[in-house]
Amino acid sequence: MDKKIFLFSLLIVLAMGTVFAATQSVVVDTRGALIGVYSAEYERLFSNKVSVGVQGQICNYTEDNSKLLAFNLAVGRRQYILEQDFSGAYWGAYGTASYIKTESAVTTGLGVAGSIGYKHILDSGMVVDLGFSLGIPFITNIKADNTAAETVNFGALGLGLSLGLGYAW
């Protein structure tokens, strides 16, 4: 039911629109939402072909006796590489922070991520953003039940693929 309400609300937001040069957008990763990982990005044009963005992600997953709660935050910039200021092909760099909790462990981490993609803004203001990202944690702290905390430097690479829908104004 939550997914239906979420997708219906997203469609209403996308249906509203005006035609003008957009300088801000909010995009929701639809691919992740279908599997219970909710993420969104607020992006604002900062200067000619450069934007700043804040991304957030939450996952609250329960199956049988397993529980996973995760929060992730990223702050960074995008550089648009074609003729438009806020639309088209881009590359980006982000600083990331994460918190992950299971029944037996809590993990926190700091890292960086790079992204490439293509963002298209329709005349109605609807945004379609297809992106690929590569992230690496610099510092990860793992605290399991009944054990001492362990710090891991330079963890495994993480890959991401997103199909975002949103609205620009």
XYZ file of N, CA, C and O in Angstrom, residues 33-156:
496
model
N 12.735 2.614 -5.025
C 11.455 2.642 -4.316
C 10.662 1.362 -4.527
O 9.909 0.941 -3.652
N 10.836 0.728 -5.660
C 10.117 -0.512 -5.935
C 10.593 -1.671 -5.058
O 9.878 -2.651 -4.886
N 11.789 -1.558 -4.482
C 12.306 -2.634 -3.621
C 12.443 -2.186 -2.163
O 13.077 -2.861 -1.366
N 11.880 -1.024 -1.831
C 11.882 -0.580 -0.444
C 13.062 0.263 -0.012
O 13.270 0.478 1.172
N 13.838 0.747 -0.955
C 14.948 1.653 -0.651
C 14.553 3.018 -1.204
O 14.512 3.214 -2.416
N 14.232 3.939 -0.314
C 13.715 5.244 -0.729
C 14.832 6.273 -0.720
O 15.495 6.466 0.297
N 15.046 6.901 -1.866
C 16.083 7.923 -1.945
C 15.623 9.064 -2.829
O 14.820 8.883 -3.750
N 16.140 10.241 -2.519
C 15.783 11.440 -3.274
C 16.968 12.394 -3.266
O 17.857 12.300 -2.419
N 16.957 13.303 -4.232
C 18.000 14.322 -4.307
C 17.362 15.678 -4.578
O 16.506 15.810 -5.444
N 17.791 16.671 -3.805
C 17.466 18.065 -4.084
C 18.710 18.666 -4.730
O 19.815 18.536 -4.203
N 18.514 19.302 -5.880
C 19.638 19.884 -6.610
C 19.304 21.332 -6.970
O 18.181 21.646 -7.341
N 20.304 22.195 -6.867
C 20.114 23.617 -7.171
C 21.285 24.103 -8.024
O 22.445 23.827 -7.709
N 20.947 24.844 -9.074
C 21.976 25.425 -9.926
C 22.773 26.436 -9.112
O 22.223 27.307 -8.463
N 24.085 26.290 -9.118
C 24.968 27.148 -8.326
C 25.607 28.224 -9.196
O 25.686 29.378 -8.810
N 26.099 27.833 -10.354
C 26.685 28.767 -11.306
C 26.567 28.138 -12.693
O 25.957 27.088 -12.843
N 27.153 28.761 -13.674
C 27.070 28.272 -15.043
C 27.456 26.791 -15.135
O 28.605 26.439 -14.891
N 26.494 25.923 -15.404
C 26.674 24.486 -15.601
C 27.149 23.725 -14.368
O 27.591 22.587 -14.461
N 27.106 24.335 -13.190
C 27.502 23.678 -11.944
C 26.327 23.734 -10.967
O 25.738 24.793 -10.752
N 26.004 22.582 -10.380
C 24.936 22.535 -9.383
C 25.464 21.890 -8.108
O 26.481 21.197 -8.117
N 24.758 22.140 -7.015
C 25.044 21.479 -5.744
C 23.821 20.646 -5.388
O 22.686 20.996 -5.735
N 24.073 19.513 -4.718
C 22.968 18.629 -4.400
C 23.120 17.979 -3.045
O 24.233 17.812 -2.534
N 21.970 17.613 -2.489
C 21.910 16.864 -1.242
C 21.052 15.633 -1.514
O 19.927 15.754 -2.001
N 21.614 14.472 -1.233
C 20.908 13.207 -1.433
C 20.657 12.552 -0.087
O 21.510 12.608 0.797
N 19.507 11.925 0.040
C 19.193 11.165 1.235
C 18.600 9.829 0.861
O 17.948 9.701 -0.176
N 18.846 8.830 1.700
C 18.337 7.490 1.426
C 17.970 6.822 2.737
O 18.666 6.983 3.743
N 16.876 6.071 2.716
C 16.471 5.303 3.889
C 15.983 3.931 3.437
O 15.342 3.798 2.398
N 16.328 2.934 4.231
C 15.868 1.570 3.994
C 15.503 0.984 5.345
O 16.303 1.008 6.268
N 14.295 0.493 5.463
C 13.849 -0.174 6.690
C 13.263 -1.510 6.243
O 12.127 -1.585 5.819
N 14.074 -2.548 6.308
C 13.745 -3.831 5.709
C 13.621 -4.895 6.782
O 14.489 -5.027 7.638
N 12.529 -5.651 6.734
C 12.319 -6.755 7.660
C 11.863 -7.977 6.870
O 10.935 -7.884 6.065
N 12.542 -9.077 7.097
C 12.133 -10.345 6.488
C 12.426 -11.457 7.488
O 13.558 -11.580 7.959
N 11.399 -12.248 7.777
C 11.508 -13.297 8.797
C 12.015 -12.661 10.093
O 11.391 -11.781 10.635
N 13.157 -13.084 10.594
C 13.714 -12.519 11.819
C 14.845 -11.543 11.548
O 15.554 -11.147 12.465
N 15.048 -11.162 10.305
C 16.134 -10.247 9.946
C 15.592 -8.830 9.781
O 14.562 -8.624 9.154
N 16.329 -7.883 10.354
C 15.957 -6.475 10.235
C 17.168 -5.676 9.784
O 18.286 -5.926 10.229
N 16.928 -4.715 8.929
C 17.980 -3.826 8.450
C 17.415 -2.409 8.425
O 16.355 -2.170 7.861
N 18.121 -1.499 9.040
C 17.767 -0.085 9.016
C 18.991 0.666 8.529
O 20.083 0.511 9.088
N 18.828 1.462 7.470
C 19.971 2.187 6.915
C 19.575 3.615 6.568
O 18.484 3.852 6.042
N 20.475 4.540 6.884
C 20.346 5.941 6.497
C 21.632 6.338 5.789
O 22.728 6.025 6.261
N 21.507 7.022 4.681
C 22.680 7.508 3.956
C 22.443 8.956 3.561
O 21.318 9.351 3.233
N 23.497 9.740 3.565
C 23.435 11.146 3.188
C 24.643 11.452 2.316
O 25.748 10.983 2.586
N 24.414 12.245 1.277
C 25.513 12.649 0.397
C 25.338 14.120 0.037
O 24.213 14.593 -0.171
N 26.434 14.839 -0.025
C 26.438 16.247 -0.410
C 27.525 16.410 -1.463
O 28.645 15.921 -1.278
N 27.191 17.100 -2.555
C 28.206 17.243 -3.598
C 27.819 18.207 -4.697
O 26.939 19.048 -4.531
N 28.495 18.043 -5.828
C 28.298 18.941 -6.963
C 28.198 18.150 -8.247
O 28.686 17.028 -8.336
N 27.555 18.770 -9.225
C 27.484 18.217 -10.572
C 28.009 19.250 -11.554
O 27.780 20.445 -11.389
N 28.660 18.749 -12.581
C 29.129 19.589 -13.691
C 28.415 19.094 -14.942
O 28.577 17.946 -15.345
N 27.601 19.974 -15.540
C 26.925 19.629 -16.797
C 27.890 19.904 -17.935
O 28.536 20.951 -17.979
N 28.022 18.951 -18.852
C 29.101 19.042 -19.837
C 28.638 19.389 -21.250
O 29.467 19.525 -22.135
N 27.350 19.576 -21.453
C 26.863 20.005 -22.767
C 26.457 21.471 -22.699
O 26.827 22.189 -21.785
N 25.662 21.910 -23.648
C 25.366 23.333 -23.768
C 24.393 23.877 -22.729
O 24.349 25.068 -22.488
N 23.597 23.042 -22.080
C 22.604 23.543 -21.132
C 23.158 23.603 -19.715
O 24.005 22.806 -19.327
N 22.633 24.555 -18.924
C 23.113 24.768 -17.561
C 22.657 23.701 -16.563
O 23.368 23.377 -15.628
N 21.460 23.167 -16.723
C 20.865 22.337 -15.671
C 20.250 21.059 -16.239
O 19.431 20.421 -15.608
N 20.633 20.699 -17.440
C 20.067 19.532 -18.097
C 21.102 18.947 -19.042
O 21.949 19.671 -19.553
N 21.044 17.647 -19.270
C 21.965 17.001 -20.189
C 22.936 16.091 -19.464
O 22.729 15.694 -18.317
N 24.028 15.754 -20.150
C 25.039 14.863 -19.582
C 25.780 15.572 -18.446
O 26.005 16.781 -18.497
N 26.159 14.796 -17.423
C 26.858 15.376 -16.276
C 27.814 14.364 -15.663
O 27.728 13.170 -15.905
N 28.719 14.893 -14.838
C 29.524 14.097 -13.917
C 29.431 14.787 -12.566
O 29.173 15.991 -12.485
N 29.615 14.040 -11.501
C 29.493 14.624 -10.173
C 30.411 13.966 -9.164
O 30.925 12.873 -9.392
N 30.611 14.647 -8.046
C 31.417 14.131 -6.936
C 30.687 14.453 -5.631
O 30.183 15.567 -5.464
N 30.637 13.482 -4.725
C 29.881 13.621 -3.485
C 30.683 13.096 -2.301
O 31.404 12.108 -2.424
N 30.504 13.720 -1.155
C 30.957 13.170 0.112
C 29.783 12.418 0.709
O 28.639 12.872 0.624
N 30.026 11.257 1.308
C 28.938 10.418 1.799
C 29.107 10.061 3.275
O 30.223 9.987 3.781
N 27.983 9.846 3.941
C 27.955 9.365 5.329
C 26.855 8.325 5.431
O 25.799 8.461 4.797
N 27.099 7.261 6.207
C 26.095 6.202 6.310
C 25.994 5.659 7.729
O 26.939 5.716 8.515
N 24.807 5.122 8.023
C 24.513 4.463 9.292
C 23.684 3.229 8.951
O 22.636 3.338 8.296
N 24.144 2.049 9.363
C 23.442 0.805 9.071
C 23.344 0.003 10.360
O 24.341 -0.196 11.055
N 22.119 -0.462 10.660
C 21.908 -1.231 11.887
C 21.178 -2.531 11.553
O 20.189 -2.523 10.838
N 21.712 -3.630 12.086
C 21.040 -4.930 12.022
C 20.832 -5.395 13.457
O 21.190 -4.683 14.395
N 20.290 -6.611 13.642
C 20.098 -7.127 15.002
C 21.415 -7.289 15.737
O 21.475 -7.172 16.950
N 22.488 -7.541 15.004
C 23.742 -7.880 15.669
C 24.872 -6.872 15.485
O 25.936 -7.041 16.061
N 24.668 -5.829 14.681
C 25.774 -4.897 14.442
C 25.260 -3.508 14.054
O 24.163 -3.359 13.537
N 26.121 -2.540 14.326
C 25.901 -1.160 13.877
C 27.143 -0.746 13.107
O 28.268 -0.918 13.581
N 26.931 -0.198 11.913
C 28.035 0.230 11.066
C 27.839 1.689 10.689
O 26.742 2.088 10.307
N 28.901 2.478 10.815
C 28.885 3.867 10.351
C 30.053 4.048 9.396
O 31.068 3.364 9.510
N 29.895 4.967 8.456
C 30.969 5.155 7.495
C 30.971 6.514 6.837
O 29.947 7.206 6.785
N 32.145 6.903 6.356
C 32.348 8.124 5.578
C 33.086 7.746 4.305
O 33.984 6.904 4.334
N 32.701 8.368 3.188
C 33.360 8.037 1.937
C 33.133 9.080 0.870
O 32.683 10.196 1.150
N 33.439 8.706 -0.350
C 33.223 9.566 -1.513
C 32.557 8.741 -2.608
O 32.663 7.511 -2.633
N 31.878 9.444 -3.509
C 31.244 8.788 -4.647
C 31.362 9.688 -5.861
O 31.332 10.922 -5.750
N 31.497 9.072 -7.000
C 31.479 9.781 -8.267
C 30.277 9.323 -9.066
O 29.807 8.195 -8.906
N 29.745 10.191 -9.914
C 28.586 9.812 -10.705
C 28.684 10.379 -12.117
O 29.324 11.413 -12.350
N 28.063 9.684 -13.037
C 27.859 10.177 -14.392
C 26.417 9.882 -14.748
O 25.800 8.968 -14.188
N 25.861 10.666 -15.658
C 24.484 10.412 -16.030
C 23.967 11.403 -17.034
O 24.714 12.224 -17.594
N 22.662 11.326 -17.232
C 21.977 12.233 -18.152
C 20.657 12.633 -17.527
O 19.861 11.782 -17.121
N 20.434 13.933 -17.423
C 19.205 14.479 -16.845
C 18.473 15.243 -17.929
O 19.063 16.093 -18.600
N 17.177 14.924 -18.094
C 16.364 15.600 -19.101
C 15.173 16.252 -18.415
O 14.467 15.599 -17.640
N 14.962 17.533 -18.689
C 13.821 18.255 -18.128
C 12.833 18.527 -19.258
O 13.168 19.183 -20.254
N 11.615 18.015 -19.114
C 10.561 18.244 -20.092
C 9.977 19.642 -19.925
O 10.157 20.284 -18.881
N 9.261 20.128 -20.923
C 8.645 21.459 -20.849
C 7.694 21.591 -19.668
O 7.520 22.669 -19.118
N 7.086 20.491 -19.249
C 6.150 20.524 -18.123
C 6.864 20.650 -16.781
O 6.233 20.868 -15.758
N 8.192 20.500 -16.775
C 8.955 20.521 -15.532
C 9.321 19.140 -15.035
O 10.109 19.000 -14.099
N 8.761 18.105 -15.647
C 9.094 16.732 -15.237
C 10.556 16.445 -15.551
O 11.073 16.847 -16.586
N 11.220 15.745 -14.631
C 12.635 15.406 -14.773
C 12.778 13.894 -14.894
O 12.154 13.143 -14.138
N 13.612 13.468 -15.825
C 14.023 12.076 -15.932
C 15.544 12.076 -15.820
O 16.219 12.790 -16.559
N 16.072 11.309 -14.871
C 17.514 11.301 -14.607
C 18.003 9.864 -14.538
O 17.603 9.104 -13.660
N 18.862 9.487 -15.474
C 19.461 8.166 -15.483
C 20.914 8.321 -15.052
O 21.665 9.072 -15.678
N 21.298 7.655 -13.968
C 22.638 7.850 -13.440
C 23.333 6.564 -13.046
O 22.695 5.551 -12.748
N 24.655 6.623 -13.055
C 25.506 5.521 -12.627
C 26.500 6.101 -11.628
O 27.063 7.171 -11.854
N 26.721 5.399 -10.514
C 27.642 5.917 -9.508
C 28.610 4.833 -9.038
O 28.335 3.639 -9.140
N 29.723 5.302 -8.536
C 30.764 4.442 -7.988
C 31.218 5.085 -6.685
O 31.624 6.249 -6.676
N 31.109 4.352 -5.588
C 31.476 4.904 -4.287
C 32.495 4.044 -3.573
O 32.598 2.844 -3.825
N 33.239 4.682 -2.683
C 34.201 3.948 -1.857
C 34.194 4.549 -0.454
O 34.295 5.761 -0.285
N 34.040 3.686 0.553
C 34.131 4.189 1.926
C 35.596 4.384 2.324
O 36.432 3.536 2.042
N 35.899 5.517 2.929
C 37.250 5.770 3.432
C 37.432 5.186 4.824
O 38.431 4.569 5.126
N 36.426 5.413 5.670
C 36.490 4.941 7.055
C 35.155 4.289 7.392
O 34.105 4.907 7.228
N 35.201 3.051 7.861
C 34.001 2.332 8.271
C 34.231 1.782 9.668
O 35.242 1.128 9.916
N 33.299 2.053 10.568
C 33.382 1.562 11.941
C 32.285 0.528 12.136
O 31.113 0.821 11.932
N 32.674 -0.687 12.540
C 31.727 -1.786 12.732
C 31.736 -2.191 14.198
O 32.784 -2.499 14.762
N 30.562 -2.182 14.814
C 30.424 -2.591 16.215
C 29.401 -3.720 16.276
O 28.209 -3.497 16.102
N 29.889 -4.955 16.442
C 29.020 -6.120 16.561
C 28.761 -6.405 18.027
O 29.553 -6.033 18.893
N 27.655 -7.067 18.311
C 27.321 -7.434 19.691
C 28.455 -8.216 20.345
O 29.056 -9.097 19.739
N 28.754 -7.865 21.577
C 29.731 -8.578 22.407
C 31.144 -8.610 21.828
O 31.920 -9.499 22.139
N 31.473 -7.670 20.958
C 32.838 -7.608 20.417
C 33.304 -6.160 20.425
O 32.508 -5.230 20.518
N 34.598 -5.995 20.315
C 35.151 -4.642 20.237
C 34.862 -4.050 18.861
O 34.715 -4.771 17.875
N 34.766 -2.738 18.800
C 34.547 -2.067 17.521
C 35.763 -2.242 16.623
O 36.900 -2.295 17.091
N 35.514 -2.340 15.338
C 36.581 -2.488 14.361
C 36.458 -1.375 13.330
O 35.374 -1.067 12.859
N 37.594 -0.775 12.994
C 37.611 0.265 11.976
C 38.296 -0.281 10.729
O 39.375 -0.862 10.810
N 37.627 -0.094 9.586
C 38.161 -0.554 8.308
C 38.431 0.673 7.449
O 37.553 1.526 7.287
N 39.633 0.785 6.923
C 39.971 1.883 6.013
C 39.880 1.384 4.580
O 40.328 0.294 4.267
N 39.312 2.219 3.723
C 39.183 1.907 2.301
C 38.496 0.568 2.070
O 39.134 -0.441 1.788
N 37.173 0.588 2.177
C 36.379 -0.617 1.977
C 36.171 -0.930 0.509
O 36.799 -0.356 -0.377
N 35.259 -1.843 0.252
C 34.980 -2.310 -1.105
C 34.233 -1.252 -1.915
O 33.440 -0.476 -1.383
